[in-house]
Tab-separated table of N, CA, C and O in Angstrom:
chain	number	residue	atom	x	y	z
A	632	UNK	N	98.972	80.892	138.291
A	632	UNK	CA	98.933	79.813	137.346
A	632	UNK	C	97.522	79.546	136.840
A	632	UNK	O	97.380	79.512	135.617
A	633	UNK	N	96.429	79.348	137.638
A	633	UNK	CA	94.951	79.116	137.486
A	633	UNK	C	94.661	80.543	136.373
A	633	UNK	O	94.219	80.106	135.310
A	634	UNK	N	94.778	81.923	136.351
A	634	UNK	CA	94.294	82.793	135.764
A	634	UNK	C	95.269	82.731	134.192
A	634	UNK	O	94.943	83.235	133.117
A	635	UNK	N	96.475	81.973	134.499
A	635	UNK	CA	96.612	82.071	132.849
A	635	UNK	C	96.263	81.142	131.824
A	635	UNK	O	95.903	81.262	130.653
A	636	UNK	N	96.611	79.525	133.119
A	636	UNK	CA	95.537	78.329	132.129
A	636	UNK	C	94.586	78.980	131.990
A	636	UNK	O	94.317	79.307	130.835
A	637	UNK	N	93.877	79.341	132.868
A	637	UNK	CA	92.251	79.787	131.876
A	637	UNK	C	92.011	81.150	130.833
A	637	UNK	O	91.068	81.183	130.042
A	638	UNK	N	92.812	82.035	130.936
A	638	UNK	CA	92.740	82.607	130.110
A	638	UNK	C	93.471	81.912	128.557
A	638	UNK	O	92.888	81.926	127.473
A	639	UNK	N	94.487	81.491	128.738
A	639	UNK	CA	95.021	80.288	127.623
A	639	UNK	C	93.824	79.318	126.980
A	639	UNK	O	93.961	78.812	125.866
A	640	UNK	N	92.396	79.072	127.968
A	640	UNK	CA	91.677	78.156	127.632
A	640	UNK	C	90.590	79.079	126.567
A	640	UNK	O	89.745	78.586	125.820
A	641	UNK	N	90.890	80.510	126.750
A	641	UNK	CA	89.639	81.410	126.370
A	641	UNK	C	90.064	81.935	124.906
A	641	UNK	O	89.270	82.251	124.019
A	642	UNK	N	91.483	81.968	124.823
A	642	UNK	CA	92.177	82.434	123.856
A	642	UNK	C	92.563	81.197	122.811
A	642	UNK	O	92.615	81.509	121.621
A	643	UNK	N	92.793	80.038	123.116
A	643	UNK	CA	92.760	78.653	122.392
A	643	UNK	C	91.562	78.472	121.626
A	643	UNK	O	91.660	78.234	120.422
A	644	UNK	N	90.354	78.566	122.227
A	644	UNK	CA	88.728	78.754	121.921
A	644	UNK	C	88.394	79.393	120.693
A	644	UNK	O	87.621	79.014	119.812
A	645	UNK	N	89.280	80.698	120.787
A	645	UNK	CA	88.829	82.400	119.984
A	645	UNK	C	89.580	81.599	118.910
A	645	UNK	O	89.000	80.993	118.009
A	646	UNK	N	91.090	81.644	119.091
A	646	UNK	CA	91.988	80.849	117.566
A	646	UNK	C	91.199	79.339	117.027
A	646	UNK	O	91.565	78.939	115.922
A	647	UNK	N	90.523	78.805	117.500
A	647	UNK	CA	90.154	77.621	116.981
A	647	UNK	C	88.969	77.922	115.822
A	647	UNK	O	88.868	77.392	114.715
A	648	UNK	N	88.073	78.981	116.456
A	648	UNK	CA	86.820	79.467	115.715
A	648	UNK	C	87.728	80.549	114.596
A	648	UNK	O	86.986	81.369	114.057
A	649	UNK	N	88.490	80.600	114.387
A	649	UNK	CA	89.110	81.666	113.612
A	649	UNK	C	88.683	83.379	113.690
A	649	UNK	O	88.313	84.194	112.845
A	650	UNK	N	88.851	83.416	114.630
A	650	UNK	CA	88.610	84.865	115.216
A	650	UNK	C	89.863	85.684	115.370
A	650	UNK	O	90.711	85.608	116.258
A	651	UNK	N	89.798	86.644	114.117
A	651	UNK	CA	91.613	87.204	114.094
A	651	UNK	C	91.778	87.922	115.168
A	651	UNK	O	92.077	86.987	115.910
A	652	UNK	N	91.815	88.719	115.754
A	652	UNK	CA	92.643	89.171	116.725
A	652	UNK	C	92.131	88.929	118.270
A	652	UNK	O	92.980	88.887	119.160
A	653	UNK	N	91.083	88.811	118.502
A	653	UNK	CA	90.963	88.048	119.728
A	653	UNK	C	91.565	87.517	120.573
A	653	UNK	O	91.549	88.000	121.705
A	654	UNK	N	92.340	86.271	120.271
A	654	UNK	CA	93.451	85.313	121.245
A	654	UNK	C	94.426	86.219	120.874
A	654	UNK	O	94.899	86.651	121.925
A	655	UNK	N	95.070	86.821	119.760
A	655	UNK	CA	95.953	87.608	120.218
A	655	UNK	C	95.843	88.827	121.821
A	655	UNK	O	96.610	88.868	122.783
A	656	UNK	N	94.977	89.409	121.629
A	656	UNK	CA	94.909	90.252	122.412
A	656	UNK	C	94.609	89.676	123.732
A	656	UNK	O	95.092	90.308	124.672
A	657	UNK	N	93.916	88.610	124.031
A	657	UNK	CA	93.843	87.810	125.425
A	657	UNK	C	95.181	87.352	125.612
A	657	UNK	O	95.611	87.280	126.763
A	658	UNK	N	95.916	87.025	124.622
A	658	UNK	CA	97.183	86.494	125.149
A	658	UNK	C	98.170	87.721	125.743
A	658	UNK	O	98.905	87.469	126.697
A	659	UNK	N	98.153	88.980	125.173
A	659	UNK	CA	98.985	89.932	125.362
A	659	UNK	C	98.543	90.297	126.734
A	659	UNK	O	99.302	90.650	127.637
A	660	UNK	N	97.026	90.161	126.828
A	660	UNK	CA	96.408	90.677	128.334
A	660	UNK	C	96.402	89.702	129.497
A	660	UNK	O	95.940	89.931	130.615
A	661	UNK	N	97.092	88.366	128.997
A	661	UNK	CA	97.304	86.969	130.282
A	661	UNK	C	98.963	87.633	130.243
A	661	UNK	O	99.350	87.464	131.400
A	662	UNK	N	99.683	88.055	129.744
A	662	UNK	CA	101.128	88.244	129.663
A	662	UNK	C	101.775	89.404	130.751
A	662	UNK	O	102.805	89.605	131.394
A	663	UNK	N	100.316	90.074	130.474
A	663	UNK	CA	100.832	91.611	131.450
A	663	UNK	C	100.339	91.294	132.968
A	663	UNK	O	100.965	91.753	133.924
A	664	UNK	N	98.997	90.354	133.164
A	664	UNK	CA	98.587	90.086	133.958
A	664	UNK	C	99.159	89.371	135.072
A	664	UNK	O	99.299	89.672	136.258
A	665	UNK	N	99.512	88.148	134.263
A	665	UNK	CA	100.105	86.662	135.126
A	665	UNK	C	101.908	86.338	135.314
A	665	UNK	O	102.372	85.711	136.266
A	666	UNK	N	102.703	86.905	134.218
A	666	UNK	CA	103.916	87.405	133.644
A	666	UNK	C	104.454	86.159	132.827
A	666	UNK	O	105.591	85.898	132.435
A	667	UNK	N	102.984	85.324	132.674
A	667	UNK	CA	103.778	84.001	132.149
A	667	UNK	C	102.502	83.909	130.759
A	667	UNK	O	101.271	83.934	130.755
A	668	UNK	N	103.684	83.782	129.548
A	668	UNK	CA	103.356	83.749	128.269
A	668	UNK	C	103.180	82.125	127.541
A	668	UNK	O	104.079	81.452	127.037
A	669	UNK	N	101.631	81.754	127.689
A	669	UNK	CA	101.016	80.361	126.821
A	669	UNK	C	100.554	80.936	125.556
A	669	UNK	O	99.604	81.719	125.553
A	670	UNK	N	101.057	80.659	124.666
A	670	UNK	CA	100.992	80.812	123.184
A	670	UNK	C	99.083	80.260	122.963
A	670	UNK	O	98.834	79.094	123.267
A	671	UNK	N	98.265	80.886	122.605
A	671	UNK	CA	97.749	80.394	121.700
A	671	UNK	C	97.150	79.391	121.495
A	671	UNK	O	96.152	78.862	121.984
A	672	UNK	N	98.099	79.070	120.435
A	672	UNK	CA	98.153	78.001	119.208
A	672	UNK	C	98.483	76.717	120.331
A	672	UNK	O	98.180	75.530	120.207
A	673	UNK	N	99.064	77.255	121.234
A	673	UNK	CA	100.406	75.769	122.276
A	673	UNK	C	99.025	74.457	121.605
A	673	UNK	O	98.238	74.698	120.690
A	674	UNK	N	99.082	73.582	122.133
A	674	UNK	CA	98.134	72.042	122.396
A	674	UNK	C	98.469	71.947	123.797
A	674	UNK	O	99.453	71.296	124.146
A	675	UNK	N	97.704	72.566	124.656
A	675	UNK	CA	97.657	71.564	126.086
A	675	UNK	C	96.431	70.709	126.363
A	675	UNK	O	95.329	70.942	125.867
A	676	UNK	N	96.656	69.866	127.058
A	676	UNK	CA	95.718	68.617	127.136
A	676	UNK	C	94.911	69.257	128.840
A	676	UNK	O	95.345	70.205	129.493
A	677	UNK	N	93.876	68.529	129.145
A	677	UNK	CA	93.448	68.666	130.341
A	677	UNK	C	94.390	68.335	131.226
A	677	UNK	O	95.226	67.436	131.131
A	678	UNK	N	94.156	69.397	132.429
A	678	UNK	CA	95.288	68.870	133.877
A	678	UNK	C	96.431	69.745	134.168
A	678	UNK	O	97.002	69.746	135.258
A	679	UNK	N	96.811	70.618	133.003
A	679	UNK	CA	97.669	71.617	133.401
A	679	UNK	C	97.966	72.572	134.706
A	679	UNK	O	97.304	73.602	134.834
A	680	UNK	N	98.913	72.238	135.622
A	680	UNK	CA	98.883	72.561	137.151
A	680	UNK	C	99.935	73.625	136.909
A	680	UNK	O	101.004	73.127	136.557
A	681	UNK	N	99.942	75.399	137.024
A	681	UNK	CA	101.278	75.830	136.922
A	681	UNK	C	101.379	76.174	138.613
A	681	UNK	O	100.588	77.016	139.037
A	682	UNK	N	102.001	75.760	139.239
A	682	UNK	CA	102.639	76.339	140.708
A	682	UNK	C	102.949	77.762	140.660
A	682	UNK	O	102.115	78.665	140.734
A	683	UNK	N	104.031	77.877	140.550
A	683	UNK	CA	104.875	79.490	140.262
A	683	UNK	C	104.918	79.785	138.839
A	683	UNK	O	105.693	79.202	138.082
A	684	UNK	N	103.996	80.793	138.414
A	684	UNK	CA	103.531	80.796	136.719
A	684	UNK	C	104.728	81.998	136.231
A	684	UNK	O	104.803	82.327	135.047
A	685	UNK	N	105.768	82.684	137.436
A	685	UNK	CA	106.372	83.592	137.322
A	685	UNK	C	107.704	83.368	135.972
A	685	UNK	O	108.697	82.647	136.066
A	686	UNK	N	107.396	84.037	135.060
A	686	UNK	CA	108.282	83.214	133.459
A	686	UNK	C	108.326	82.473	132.802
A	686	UNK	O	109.217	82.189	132.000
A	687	UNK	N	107.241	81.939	133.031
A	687	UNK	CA	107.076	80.530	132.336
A	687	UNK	C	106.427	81.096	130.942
A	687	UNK	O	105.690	82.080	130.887
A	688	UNK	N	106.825	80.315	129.849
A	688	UNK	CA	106.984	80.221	128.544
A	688	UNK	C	106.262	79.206	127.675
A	688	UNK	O	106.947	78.188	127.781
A	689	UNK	N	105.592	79.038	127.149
A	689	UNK	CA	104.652	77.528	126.606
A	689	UNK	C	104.324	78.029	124.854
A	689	UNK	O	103.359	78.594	124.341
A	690	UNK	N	105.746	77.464	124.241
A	690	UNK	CA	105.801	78.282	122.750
A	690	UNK	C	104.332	77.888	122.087
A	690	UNK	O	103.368	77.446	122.712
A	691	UNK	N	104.399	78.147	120.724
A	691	UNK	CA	103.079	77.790	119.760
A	691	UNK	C	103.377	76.056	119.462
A	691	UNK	O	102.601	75.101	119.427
A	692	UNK	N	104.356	76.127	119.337
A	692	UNK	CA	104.465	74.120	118.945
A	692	UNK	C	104.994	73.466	120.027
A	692	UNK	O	105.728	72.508	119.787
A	693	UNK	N	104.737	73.838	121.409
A	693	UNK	CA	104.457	72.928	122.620
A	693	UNK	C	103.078	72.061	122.627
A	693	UNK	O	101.868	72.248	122.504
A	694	UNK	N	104.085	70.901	122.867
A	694	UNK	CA	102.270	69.898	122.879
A	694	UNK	C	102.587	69.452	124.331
A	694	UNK	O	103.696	69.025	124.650
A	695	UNK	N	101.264	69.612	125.424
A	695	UNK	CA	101.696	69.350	126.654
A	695	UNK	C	100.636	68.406	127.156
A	695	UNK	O	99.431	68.646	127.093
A	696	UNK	N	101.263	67.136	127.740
A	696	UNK	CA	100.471	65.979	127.423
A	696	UNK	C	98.843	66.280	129.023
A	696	UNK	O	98.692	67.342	129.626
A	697	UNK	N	98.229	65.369	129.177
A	697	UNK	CA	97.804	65.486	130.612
A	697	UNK	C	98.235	64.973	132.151
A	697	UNK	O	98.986	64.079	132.541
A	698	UNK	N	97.474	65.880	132.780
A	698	UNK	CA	98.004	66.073	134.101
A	698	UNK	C	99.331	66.503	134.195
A	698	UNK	O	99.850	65.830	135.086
A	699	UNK	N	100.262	67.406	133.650
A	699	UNK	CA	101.400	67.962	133.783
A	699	UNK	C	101.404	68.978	134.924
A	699	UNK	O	100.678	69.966	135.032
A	700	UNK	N	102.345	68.557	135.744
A	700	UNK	CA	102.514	69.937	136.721
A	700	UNK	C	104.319	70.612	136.004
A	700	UNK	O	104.823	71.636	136.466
């Protein structure tokens, strides 16, 4: 869970500065890595806790408020 929030935090970063393929490709490389796919684009707030990150899904128009486990 810790290695895909933060890669999600590195790839959120790259799309914000408008850097075209960048967060794509961090996202494809948190996907193969962790097996759990955070979009991007998602909006998560500080505090994001994933326990078992095994399938977990976090589309592009998920807004995920803080401290969510």
């Amino acid at each position: 869970g810790f290695q895909a929030v933060l890669l999600y935090r590195i790839s959120n970063w790259a799309y914000n500065l408008k850097i075209p393929i960048l967060p794509r490709a961090i996202n494809w490389y948190s996907r193969f890595l962790t097996s759990s796919d955070i979009s991007y684009a998602a909006h998560i707030e500080e505090g994001l806790l994933i326990i078992h990150g095994m399938g977990v899904v976090i589309g592009e128009t998920a807004v995920v408020g803080n401290r969510v486990t």
